[in-house]
CSV table of C-alpha atoms in Angstrom, one decimal:
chain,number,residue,atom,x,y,z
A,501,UNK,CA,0.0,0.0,0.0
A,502,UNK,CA,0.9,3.2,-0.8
A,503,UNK,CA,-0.1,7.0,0.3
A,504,UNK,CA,-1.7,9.1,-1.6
A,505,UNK,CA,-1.7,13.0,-0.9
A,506,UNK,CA,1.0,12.6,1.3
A,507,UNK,CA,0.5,12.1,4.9
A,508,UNK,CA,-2.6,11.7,6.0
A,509,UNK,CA,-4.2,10.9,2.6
A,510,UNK,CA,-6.1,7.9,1.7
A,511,UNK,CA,-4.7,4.3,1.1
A,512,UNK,CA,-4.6,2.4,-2.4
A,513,UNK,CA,-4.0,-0.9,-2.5
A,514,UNK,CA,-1.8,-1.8,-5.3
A,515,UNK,CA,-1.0,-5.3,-7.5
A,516,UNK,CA,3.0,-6.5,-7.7
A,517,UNK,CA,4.7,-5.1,-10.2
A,518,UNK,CA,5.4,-9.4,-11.4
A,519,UNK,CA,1.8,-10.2,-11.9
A,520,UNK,CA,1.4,-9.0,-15.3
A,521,UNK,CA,4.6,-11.1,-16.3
A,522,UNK,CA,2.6,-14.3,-15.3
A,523,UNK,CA,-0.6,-13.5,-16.7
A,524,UNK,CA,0.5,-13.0,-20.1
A,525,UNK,CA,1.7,-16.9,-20.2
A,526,UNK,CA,-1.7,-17.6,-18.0
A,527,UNK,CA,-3.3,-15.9,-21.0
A,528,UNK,CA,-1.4,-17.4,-24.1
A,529,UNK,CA,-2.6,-20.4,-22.7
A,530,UNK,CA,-6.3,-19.8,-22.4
A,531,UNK,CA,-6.5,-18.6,-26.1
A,532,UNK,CA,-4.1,-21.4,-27.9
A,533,UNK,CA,-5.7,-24.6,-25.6
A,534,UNK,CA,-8.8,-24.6,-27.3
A,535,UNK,CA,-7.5,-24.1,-31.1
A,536,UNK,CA,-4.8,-27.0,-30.4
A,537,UNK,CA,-7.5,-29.3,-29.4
A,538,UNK,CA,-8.8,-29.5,-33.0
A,539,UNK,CA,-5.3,-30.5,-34.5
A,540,UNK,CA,-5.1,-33.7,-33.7
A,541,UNK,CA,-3.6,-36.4,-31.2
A,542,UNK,CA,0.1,-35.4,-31.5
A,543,UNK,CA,-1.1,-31.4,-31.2
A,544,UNK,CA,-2.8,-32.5,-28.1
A,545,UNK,CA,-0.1,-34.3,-26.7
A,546,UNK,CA,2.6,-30.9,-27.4
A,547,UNK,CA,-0.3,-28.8,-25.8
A,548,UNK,CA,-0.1,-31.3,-22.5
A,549,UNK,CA,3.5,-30.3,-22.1
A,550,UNK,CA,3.7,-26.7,-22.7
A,551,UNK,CA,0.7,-26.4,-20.6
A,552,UNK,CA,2.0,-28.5,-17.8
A,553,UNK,CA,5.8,-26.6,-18.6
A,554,UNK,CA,3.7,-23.2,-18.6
A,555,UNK,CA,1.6,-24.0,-14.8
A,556,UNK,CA,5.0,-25.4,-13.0
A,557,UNK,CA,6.4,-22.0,-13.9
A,558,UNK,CA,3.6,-20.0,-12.3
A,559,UNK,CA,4.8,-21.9,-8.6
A,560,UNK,CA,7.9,-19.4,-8.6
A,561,UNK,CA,5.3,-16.2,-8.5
A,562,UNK,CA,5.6,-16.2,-5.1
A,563,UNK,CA,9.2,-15.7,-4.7
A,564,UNK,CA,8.6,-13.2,-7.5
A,565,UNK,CA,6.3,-10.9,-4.8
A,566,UNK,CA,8.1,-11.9,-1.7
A,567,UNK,CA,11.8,-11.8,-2.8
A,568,UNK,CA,11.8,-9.9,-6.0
A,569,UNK,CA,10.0,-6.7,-4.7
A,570,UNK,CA,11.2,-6.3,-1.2
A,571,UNK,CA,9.4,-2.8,-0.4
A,572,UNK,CA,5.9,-4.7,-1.3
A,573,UNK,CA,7.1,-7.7,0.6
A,574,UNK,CA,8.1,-5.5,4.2
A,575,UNK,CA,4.7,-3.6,4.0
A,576,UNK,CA,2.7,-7.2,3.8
A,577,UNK,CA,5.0,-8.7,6.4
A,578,UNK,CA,4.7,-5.7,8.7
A,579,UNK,CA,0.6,-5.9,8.3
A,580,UNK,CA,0.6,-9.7,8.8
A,581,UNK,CA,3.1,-9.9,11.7
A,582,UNK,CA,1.0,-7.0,13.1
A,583,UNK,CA,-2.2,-8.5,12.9
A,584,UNK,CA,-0.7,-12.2,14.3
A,585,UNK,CA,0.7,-10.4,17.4
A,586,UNK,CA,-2.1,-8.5,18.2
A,587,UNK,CA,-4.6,-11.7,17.6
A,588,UNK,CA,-2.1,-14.5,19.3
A,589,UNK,CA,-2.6,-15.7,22.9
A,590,UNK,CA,-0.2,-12.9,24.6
A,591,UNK,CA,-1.1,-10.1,22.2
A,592,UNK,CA,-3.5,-7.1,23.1
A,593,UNK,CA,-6.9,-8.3,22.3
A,594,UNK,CA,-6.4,-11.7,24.3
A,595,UNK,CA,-4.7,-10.0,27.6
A,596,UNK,CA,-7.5,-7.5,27.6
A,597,UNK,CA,-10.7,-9.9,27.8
A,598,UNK,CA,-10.8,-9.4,31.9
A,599,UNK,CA,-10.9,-5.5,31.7
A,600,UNK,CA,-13.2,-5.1,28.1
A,601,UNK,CA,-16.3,-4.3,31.1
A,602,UNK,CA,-14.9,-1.1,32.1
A,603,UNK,CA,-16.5,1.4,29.6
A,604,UNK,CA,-13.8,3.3,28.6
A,605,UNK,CA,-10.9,0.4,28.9
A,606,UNK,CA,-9.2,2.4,31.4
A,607,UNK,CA,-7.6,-0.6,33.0
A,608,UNK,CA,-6.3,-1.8,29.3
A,609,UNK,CA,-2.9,-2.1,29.1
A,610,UNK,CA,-1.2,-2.0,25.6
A,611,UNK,CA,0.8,-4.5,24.9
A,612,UNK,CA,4.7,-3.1,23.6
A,613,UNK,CA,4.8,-3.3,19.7
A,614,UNK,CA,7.8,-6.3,18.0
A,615,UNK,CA,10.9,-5.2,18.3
A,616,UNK,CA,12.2,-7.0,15.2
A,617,UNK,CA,10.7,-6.9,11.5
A,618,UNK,CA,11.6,-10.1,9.3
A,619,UNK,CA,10.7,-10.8,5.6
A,620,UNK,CA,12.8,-14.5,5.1
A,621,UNK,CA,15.2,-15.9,7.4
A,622,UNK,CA,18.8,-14.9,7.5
A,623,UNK,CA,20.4,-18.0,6.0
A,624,UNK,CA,23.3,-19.2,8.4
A,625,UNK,CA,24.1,-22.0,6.1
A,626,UNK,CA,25.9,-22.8,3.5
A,627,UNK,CA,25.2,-25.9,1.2
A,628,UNK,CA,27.3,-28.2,2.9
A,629,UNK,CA,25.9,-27.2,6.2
A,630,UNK,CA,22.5,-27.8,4.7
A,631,UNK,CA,19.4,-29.9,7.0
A,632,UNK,CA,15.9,-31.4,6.9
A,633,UNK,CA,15.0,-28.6,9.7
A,634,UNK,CA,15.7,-26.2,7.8
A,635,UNK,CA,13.0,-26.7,4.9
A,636,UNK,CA,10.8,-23.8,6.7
A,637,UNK,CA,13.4,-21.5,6.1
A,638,UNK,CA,13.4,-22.6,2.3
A,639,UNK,CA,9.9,-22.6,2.0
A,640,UNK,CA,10.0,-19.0,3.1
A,641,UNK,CA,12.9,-18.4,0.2
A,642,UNK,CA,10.3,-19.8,-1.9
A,643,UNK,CA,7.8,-17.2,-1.3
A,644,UNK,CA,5.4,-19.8,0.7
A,645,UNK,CA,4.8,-18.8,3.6
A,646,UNK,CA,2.1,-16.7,5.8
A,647,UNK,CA,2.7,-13.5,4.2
A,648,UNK,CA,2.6,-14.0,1.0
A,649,UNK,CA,-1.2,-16.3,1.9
A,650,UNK,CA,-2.2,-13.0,4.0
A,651,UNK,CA,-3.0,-11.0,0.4
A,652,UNK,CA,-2.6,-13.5,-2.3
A,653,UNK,CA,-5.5,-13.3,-4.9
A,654,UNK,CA,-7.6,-16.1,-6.0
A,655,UNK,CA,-6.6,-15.9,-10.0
A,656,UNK,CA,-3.0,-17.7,-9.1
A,657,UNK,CA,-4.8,-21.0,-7.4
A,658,UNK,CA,-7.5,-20.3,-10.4
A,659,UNK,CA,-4.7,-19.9,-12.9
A,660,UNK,CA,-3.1,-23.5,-11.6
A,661,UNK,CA,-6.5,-25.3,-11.3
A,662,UNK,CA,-7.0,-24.3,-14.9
A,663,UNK,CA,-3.7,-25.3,-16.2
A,664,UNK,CA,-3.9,-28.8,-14.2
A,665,UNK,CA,-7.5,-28.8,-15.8
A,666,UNK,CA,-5.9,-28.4,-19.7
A,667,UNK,CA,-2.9,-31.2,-19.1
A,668,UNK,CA,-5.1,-33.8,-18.1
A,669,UNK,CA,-7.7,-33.1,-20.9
A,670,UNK,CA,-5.2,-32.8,-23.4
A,671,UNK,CA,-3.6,-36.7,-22.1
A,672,UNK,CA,-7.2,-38.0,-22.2
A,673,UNK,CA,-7.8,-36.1,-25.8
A,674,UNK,CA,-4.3,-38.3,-26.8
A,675,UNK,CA,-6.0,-41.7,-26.8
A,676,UNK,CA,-4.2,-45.2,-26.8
A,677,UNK,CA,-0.8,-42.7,-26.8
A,678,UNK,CA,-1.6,-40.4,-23.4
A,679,UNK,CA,0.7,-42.9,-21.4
A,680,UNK,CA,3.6,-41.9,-23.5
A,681,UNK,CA,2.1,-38.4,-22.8
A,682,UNK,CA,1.9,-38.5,-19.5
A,683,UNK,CA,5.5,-39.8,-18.9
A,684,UNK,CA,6.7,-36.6,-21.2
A,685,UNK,CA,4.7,-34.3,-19.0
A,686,UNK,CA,6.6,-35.8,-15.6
A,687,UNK,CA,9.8,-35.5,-17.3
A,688,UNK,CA,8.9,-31.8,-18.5
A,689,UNK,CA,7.9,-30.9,-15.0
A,690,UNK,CA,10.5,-32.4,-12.8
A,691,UNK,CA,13.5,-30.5,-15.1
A,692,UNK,CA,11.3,-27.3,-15.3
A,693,UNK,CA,11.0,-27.2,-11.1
A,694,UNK,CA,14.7,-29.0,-10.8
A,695,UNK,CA,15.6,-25.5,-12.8
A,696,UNK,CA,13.1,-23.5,-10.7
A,697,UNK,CA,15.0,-24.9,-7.3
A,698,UNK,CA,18.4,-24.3,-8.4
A,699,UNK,CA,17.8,-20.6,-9.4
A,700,UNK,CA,15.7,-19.0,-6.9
A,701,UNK,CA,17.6,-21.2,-3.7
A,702,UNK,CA,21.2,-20.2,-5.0
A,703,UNK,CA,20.6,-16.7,-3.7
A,704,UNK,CA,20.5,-17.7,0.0
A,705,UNK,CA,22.9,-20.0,-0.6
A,706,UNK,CA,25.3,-17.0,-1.7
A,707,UNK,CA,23.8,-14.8,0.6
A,708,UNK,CA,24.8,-17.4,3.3
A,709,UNK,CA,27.9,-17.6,2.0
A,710,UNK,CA,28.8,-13.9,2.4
A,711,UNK,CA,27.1,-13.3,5.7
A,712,UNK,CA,29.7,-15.9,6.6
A,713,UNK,CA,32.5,-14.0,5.5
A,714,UNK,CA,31.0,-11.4,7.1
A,715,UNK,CA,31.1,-13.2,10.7
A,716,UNK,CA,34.9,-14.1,9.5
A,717,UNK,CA,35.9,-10.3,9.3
A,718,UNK,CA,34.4,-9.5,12.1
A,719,UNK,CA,36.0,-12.2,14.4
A,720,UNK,CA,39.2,-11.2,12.7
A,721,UNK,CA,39.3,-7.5,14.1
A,722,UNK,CA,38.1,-5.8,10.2
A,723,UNK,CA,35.1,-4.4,10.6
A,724,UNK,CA,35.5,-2.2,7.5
A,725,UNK,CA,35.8,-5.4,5.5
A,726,UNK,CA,32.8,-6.9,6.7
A,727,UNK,CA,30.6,-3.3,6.2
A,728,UNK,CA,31.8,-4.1,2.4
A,729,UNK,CA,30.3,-7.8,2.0
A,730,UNK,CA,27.2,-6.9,4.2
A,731,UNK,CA,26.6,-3.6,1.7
A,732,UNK,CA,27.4,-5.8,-1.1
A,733,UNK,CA,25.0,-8.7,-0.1
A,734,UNK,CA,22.2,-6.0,1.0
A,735,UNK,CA,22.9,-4.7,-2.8
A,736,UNK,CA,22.8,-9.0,-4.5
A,737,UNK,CA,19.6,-9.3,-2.3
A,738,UNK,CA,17.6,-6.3,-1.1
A,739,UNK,CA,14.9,-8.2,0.6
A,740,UNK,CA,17.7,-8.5,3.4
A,741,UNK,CA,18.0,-4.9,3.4
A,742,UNK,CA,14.4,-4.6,5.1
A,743,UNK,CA,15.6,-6.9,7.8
A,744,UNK,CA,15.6,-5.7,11.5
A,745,UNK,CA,18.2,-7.4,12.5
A,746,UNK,CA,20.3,-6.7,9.3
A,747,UNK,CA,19.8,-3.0,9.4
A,748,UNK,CA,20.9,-3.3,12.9
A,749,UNK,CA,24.5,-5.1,12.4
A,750,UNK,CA,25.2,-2.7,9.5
A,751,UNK,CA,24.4,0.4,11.7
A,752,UNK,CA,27.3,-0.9,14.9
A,753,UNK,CA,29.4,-1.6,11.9
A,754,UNK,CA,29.2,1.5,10.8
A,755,UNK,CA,29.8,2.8,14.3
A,756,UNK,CA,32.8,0.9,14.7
A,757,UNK,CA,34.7,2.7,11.7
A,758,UNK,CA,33.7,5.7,13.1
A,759,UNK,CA,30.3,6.8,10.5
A,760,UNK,CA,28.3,7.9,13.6
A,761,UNK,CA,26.3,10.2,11.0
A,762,UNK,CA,25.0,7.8,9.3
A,763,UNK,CA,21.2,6.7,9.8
A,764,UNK,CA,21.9,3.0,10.1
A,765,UNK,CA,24.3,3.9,12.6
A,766,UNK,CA,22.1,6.3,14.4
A,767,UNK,CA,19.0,3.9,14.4
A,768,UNK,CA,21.5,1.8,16.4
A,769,UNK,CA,22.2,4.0,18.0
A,770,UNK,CA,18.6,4.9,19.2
A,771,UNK,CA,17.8,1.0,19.9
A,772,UNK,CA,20.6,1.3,22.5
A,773,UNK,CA,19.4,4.2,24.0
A,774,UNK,CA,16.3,2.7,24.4
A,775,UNK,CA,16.9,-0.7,25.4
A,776,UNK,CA,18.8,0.9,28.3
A,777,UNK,CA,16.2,3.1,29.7
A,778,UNK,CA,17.0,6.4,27.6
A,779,UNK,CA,14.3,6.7,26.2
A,780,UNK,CA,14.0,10.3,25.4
A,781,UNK,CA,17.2,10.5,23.7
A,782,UNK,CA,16.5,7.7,21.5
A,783,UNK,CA,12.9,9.8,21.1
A,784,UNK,CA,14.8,12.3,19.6
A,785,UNK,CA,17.0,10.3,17.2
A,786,UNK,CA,13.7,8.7,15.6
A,787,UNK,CA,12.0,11.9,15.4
A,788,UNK,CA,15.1,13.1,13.3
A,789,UNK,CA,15.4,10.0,11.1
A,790,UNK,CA,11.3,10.2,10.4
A,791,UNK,CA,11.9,13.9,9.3
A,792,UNK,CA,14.6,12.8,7.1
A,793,UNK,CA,14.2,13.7,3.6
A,794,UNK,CA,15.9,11.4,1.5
A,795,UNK,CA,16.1,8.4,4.2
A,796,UNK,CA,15.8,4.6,3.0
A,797,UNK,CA,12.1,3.2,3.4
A,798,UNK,CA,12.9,0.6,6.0
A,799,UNK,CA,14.8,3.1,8.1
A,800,UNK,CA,12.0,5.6,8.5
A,801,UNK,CA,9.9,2.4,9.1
A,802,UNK,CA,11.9,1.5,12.1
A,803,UNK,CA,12.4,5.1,13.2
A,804,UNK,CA,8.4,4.8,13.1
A,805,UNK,CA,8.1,1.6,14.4
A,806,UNK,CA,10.8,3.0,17.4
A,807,UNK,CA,7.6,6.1,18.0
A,808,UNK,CA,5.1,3.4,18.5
A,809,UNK,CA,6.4,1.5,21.3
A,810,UNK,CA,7.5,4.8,23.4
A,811,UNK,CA,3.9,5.9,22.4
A,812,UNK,CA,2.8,2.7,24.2
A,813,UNK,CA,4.7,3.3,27.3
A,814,UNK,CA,3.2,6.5,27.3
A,815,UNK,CA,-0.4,5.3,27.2
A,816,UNK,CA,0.1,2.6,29.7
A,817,UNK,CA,1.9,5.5,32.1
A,818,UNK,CA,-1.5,7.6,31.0
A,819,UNK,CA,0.3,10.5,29.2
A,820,UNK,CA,-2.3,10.6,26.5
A,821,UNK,CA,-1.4,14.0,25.2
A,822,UNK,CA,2.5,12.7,24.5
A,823,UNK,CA,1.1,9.4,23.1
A,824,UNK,CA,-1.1,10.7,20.9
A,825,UNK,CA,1.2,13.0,19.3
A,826,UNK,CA,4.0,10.1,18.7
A,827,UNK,CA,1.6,7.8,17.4
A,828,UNK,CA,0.0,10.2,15.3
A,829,UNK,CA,3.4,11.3,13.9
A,830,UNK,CA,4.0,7.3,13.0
A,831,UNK,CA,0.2,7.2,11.3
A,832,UNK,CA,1.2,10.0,9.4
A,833,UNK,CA,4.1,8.1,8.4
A,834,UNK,CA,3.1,4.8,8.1
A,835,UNK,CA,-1.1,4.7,7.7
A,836,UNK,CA,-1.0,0.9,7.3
A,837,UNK,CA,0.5,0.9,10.9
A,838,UNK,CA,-2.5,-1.1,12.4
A,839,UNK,CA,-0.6,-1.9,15.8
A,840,UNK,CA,-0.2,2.3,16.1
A,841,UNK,CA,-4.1,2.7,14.9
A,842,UNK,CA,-5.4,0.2,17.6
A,843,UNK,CA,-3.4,2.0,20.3
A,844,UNK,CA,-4.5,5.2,19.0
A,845,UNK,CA,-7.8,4.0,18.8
A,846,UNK,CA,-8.0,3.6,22.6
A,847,UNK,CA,-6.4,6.9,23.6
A,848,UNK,CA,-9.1,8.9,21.6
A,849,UNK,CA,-11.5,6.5,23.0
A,850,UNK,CA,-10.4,7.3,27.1
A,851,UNK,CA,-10.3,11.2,25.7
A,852,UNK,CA,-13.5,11.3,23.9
A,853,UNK,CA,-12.4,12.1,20.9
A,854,UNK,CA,-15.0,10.7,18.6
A,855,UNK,CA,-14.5,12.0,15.4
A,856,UNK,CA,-11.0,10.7,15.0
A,857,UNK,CA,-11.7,7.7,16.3
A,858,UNK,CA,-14.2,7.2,13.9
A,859,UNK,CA,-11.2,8.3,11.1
A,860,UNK,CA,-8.8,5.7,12.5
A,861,UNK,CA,-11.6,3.2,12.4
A,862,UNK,CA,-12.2,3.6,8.7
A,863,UNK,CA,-8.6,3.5,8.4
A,864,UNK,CA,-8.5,-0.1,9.6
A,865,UNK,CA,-10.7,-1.0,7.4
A,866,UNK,CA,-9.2,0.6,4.5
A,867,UNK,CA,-5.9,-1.7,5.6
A,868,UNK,CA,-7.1,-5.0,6.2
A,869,UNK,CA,-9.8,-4.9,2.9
A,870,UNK,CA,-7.6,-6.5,1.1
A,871,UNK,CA,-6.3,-8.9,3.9
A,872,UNK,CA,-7.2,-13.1,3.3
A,873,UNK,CA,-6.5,-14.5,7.1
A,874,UNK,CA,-9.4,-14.4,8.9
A,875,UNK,CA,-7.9,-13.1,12.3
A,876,UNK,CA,-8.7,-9.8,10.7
A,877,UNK,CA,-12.1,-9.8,12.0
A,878,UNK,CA,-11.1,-9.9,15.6
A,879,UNK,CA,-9.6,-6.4,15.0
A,880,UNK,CA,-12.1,-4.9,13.1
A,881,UNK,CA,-14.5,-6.2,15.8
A,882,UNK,CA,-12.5,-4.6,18.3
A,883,UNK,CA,-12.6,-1.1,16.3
A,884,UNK,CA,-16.4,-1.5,16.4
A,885,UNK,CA,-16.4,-2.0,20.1
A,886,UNK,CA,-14.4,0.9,20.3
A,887,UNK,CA,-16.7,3.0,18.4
A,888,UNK,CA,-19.8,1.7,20.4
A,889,UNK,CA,-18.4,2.0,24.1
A,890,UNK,CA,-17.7,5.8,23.0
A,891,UNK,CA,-21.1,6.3,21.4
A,892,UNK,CA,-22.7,4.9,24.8
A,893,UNK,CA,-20.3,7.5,26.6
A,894,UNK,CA,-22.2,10.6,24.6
A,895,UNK,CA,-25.4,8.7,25.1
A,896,UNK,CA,-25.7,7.8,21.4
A,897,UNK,CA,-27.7,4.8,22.1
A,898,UNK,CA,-28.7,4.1,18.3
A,899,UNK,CA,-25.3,4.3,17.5
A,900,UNK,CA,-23.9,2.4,19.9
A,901,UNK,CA,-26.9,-0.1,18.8
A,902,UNK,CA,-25.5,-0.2,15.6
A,903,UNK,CA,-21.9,-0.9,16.4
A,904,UNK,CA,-23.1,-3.2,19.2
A,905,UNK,CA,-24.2,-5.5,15.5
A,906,UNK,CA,-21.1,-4.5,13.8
A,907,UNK,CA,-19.2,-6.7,16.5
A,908,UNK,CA,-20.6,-9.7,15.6
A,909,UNK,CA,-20.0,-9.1,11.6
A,910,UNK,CA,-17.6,-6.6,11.3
C-alpha cells in the first residue's frame, strides 16, 4: 500500500509489479488450448506439455512478490506480523478480555509493539551445512509462507486449477498414446521445477555464503571489510536490506569505523538508547530519522516503528497528550501501521475524541480490505467495540446499537 496525498491521505491498494509477467503466459494459454485441441492427437499431446511446462512456472510467482520486490514484501509482512501479534494468545486483544467491562478500557494495558521486523530468514548456512529442519526456512525463500497467503489473490490457485484442468484433458484427448504423454509431461515438470529450485535457492545460498564471510571479518578485528560484503550482499539481495536485524548489524558496523552520522548507525544508536532506559534521547533520534528527507524506506519504518512503542509506554503511564502525538506522527508516516491505529484508537477513546476515532476506524478497514487470514475480523471487531463504548459514553444509544451488531460481523 501506498499513500496518496501525502500524509494523511487515503490508502490504495496496489497489484506486484510481477503479476502481469505471469498472466501474459496464464493468457497465451487460455487462447491457444482450445485451437490445439482440433489438431489432432500429436497437437494435443505438445499442448499437455507446454501447458504442464507453462503452470509449473507459475509456482515461482511467489518468490517473484516476496523476494523480488522487497518494499511490497516489508509492507505485507509488517501488516501480517501486526495483525498475528495483536490476535495470538499474549497479544492485546487476548490479555485485555478481563478489563473489556470497564467502559472506557481504562484498566487496558497495551501491549509493547515487535521489536524486530523479518521478511525471510537470515540464511546461516551454507550448502554443505545444509538440513531437513531447515526446509521452513526454504519454504519462506520460496515465497510460501504466511505473508505471501495474507494477500494473495484467488486468480494464481484459479490460474493453476485451470492449467492442471488443460494437461489432463489434453492426455485423455491423446487416446491409446496419453501414457507416453503423460510420462513426457513428468519428465517436462520435474526438469522445469529441478531449474526453478536451483535458481531461486542459489541466492541464499550466496547470501549465506557472504554473511559468513561477514562473521569471519568480524571475528578477525576488520570491521571495514565486513561493512563491504554486508553492503554488497544488501545490494545482490535487497529483501535483506528490510531486515531488522540486518539493518541493525550494519548500523554498529558503521559505528565501529567511526560513521556515527550515518542513519543505520544512528537507528542503532537509538535502539541502545532505548533498550537501556534512555528513552527520550533515543525519542529524539527517531524523530530526526522520520523527518529525514531522502532516508531509506525501511529506516523511516523502524524510526516509526521505534515512535510506536515509546507511544505505548506512554499510554500505559496515561500520558495521553505525548502518546497521541508520537503515534499520530508514525500514522502519518506509516497509515498501514495497524498496531499504532489500535493503540491510537484507545487513547481517543479514554479522551472522547469521537471523530477521530471514527477516522482511525475507517482506516482499519481501509488496511485490512484486502487482507485473506481471517484473524482480521477480531480487529475490526475490536474497532467497532471501540466505536460503540464511546457512542454509549455521549449517550448515542442508536449508535452504539449499531456498532453493538457490527461486532458480531464486522
Amino acid at each position: 500500500m501506498r499513500v496518496l496525498g501525502g500524509a494523511g491521505g487515503p490508502l490504495q491498494h496496489v497489484e506486484a509489479a510481477s503479476t502481469l509477467l505471469y498472466r501474459v503466459p496464464v493468457f497465451a494459454v487460455a487462447a491457444l488450448s482450445p485451437l490445439v485441441w482440433f489438431l489432432g492427437p500429436r497437437a494435443r499431446e505438445w499442448c499437455a506439455i507446454c501447458v504442464a511446462a507453462t503452470t509449473t512456472l507459475l509456482l515461482a510467482y511467489p518468490n517473484s512478490v516476496m523476494i523480488g520486490e522487497p518494499d511490497l514484501a516489508a509492507n505485507a509482512s509488517w501488516i501480517q506480523q501486526q495483525t498475528e501479534r495483536l490476535t495470538w494468545l499474549g497479544g492485546d486483544i487476548s490479555t485485555s478480555q478481563g478489563n473489556r467491562d470497564r467502559l472506557f478500557k481504562d484498566r487496558e494495558i497495551v501491549v509493547s509493539a515487535r521489536s524486530s521486523l523479518r521478511l525471510v530468514p537470515i540464511p546461516s548456512w551454507v550448502p554443505h551445512y545444509f538440513q531437513l529442519g531447515r526446509l521452513p526456512e526454504v519454504a519462506e525463500w520460496l515465497g510460501y509462507s504466511n505473508r505471501f497467503s495474507a494477500f494473495v489473490a484467488r486468480g494464481w490457485f484459479l490460474a493453476l486449477m485451470g492449467g492442471g484442468l488443460i494437461v489432463c484433458a489434453s492426455l485423455v484427448g491423446c487416446g491409446v498414446n496419453w501414457v507416453r504423454a503423460l510420462r513426457r509431461c513428468a519428465c517436462v515438470l520435474s526438469l522445469v521445477v529441478l531449474l526453478l529450485l536451483t535458481l531461486l535457492l542459489s541466492e541464499p545460498v550466496m547470501l549465506g555464503t557472504r554473511l559468513k564471510q561477514a562473521s569471519d571479518h568480524v571475528a578477525l578485528g576488520d570491521p571495514t571489510a565486513a561493512l563491504k560484503v554486508l553492503e554488497s550482499a544488501a545490494s545482490a539481495s535487497p529483501v535483506v536490506g528490510e531486515d531488522t536485524g540486518f539493518m541493525a548489524q550494519v548500523g554498529l558496523l558503521n559505528l565501529r569505523v567511526g560513521r556515527v552520522e550515518l542513519p543505520s548507525a544512528r537507528l542503532w544508536t537509538a535502539f541502545q538508547l532505548e533498550r537501556n532506559g534512555f528513552r527520550m534521547q533515543a525519542l529524539e533520534i527517531y524523530r530526526e530519522l522520520i523527518g529525514e528527507k531522502g532516508l531509506r524506506r525501511s529506516l523511516r519504518r523502524e524510526a516509526s516503528r521505534g515512535l510506536v512503542r515509546l507511544g505505548i509506554q506512554r499510554i500505559n503511564s496515561t500520558s495521553y497528550v505525548n502518546a497521541a502525538d508520537l503515534l499520530e506522527t508514525a500514522i502519518d508516516a506509516f497509515p498501514s501501521d495497524i498496531k499504532a491505529n489500535l493503540a491510537l484508537q484507545l487513547v481517543y477513546l479514554r479522551t472522547g475524541n469521537r471523530p477521530r476515532l471514527e477516522e482511525l476506524v475507517e482506516l482499519a478497514y481501509e488496511t485490512l480490505a484486502e487482507y485473506n487470514l481471517p484473524n482480521k475480523k477480531v480487529i475490526l471487531s475490536v474497532c467497532q467495540e471501540n466505536l460503540c463504548y464511546i457512542a454509549l459514553a455521549e449517550g448515542d444509544l442508536h449508535a452504539a446499537l449499531k456498532h453493538r451488531q457490527g461486532m458480531r460481523k464486522p
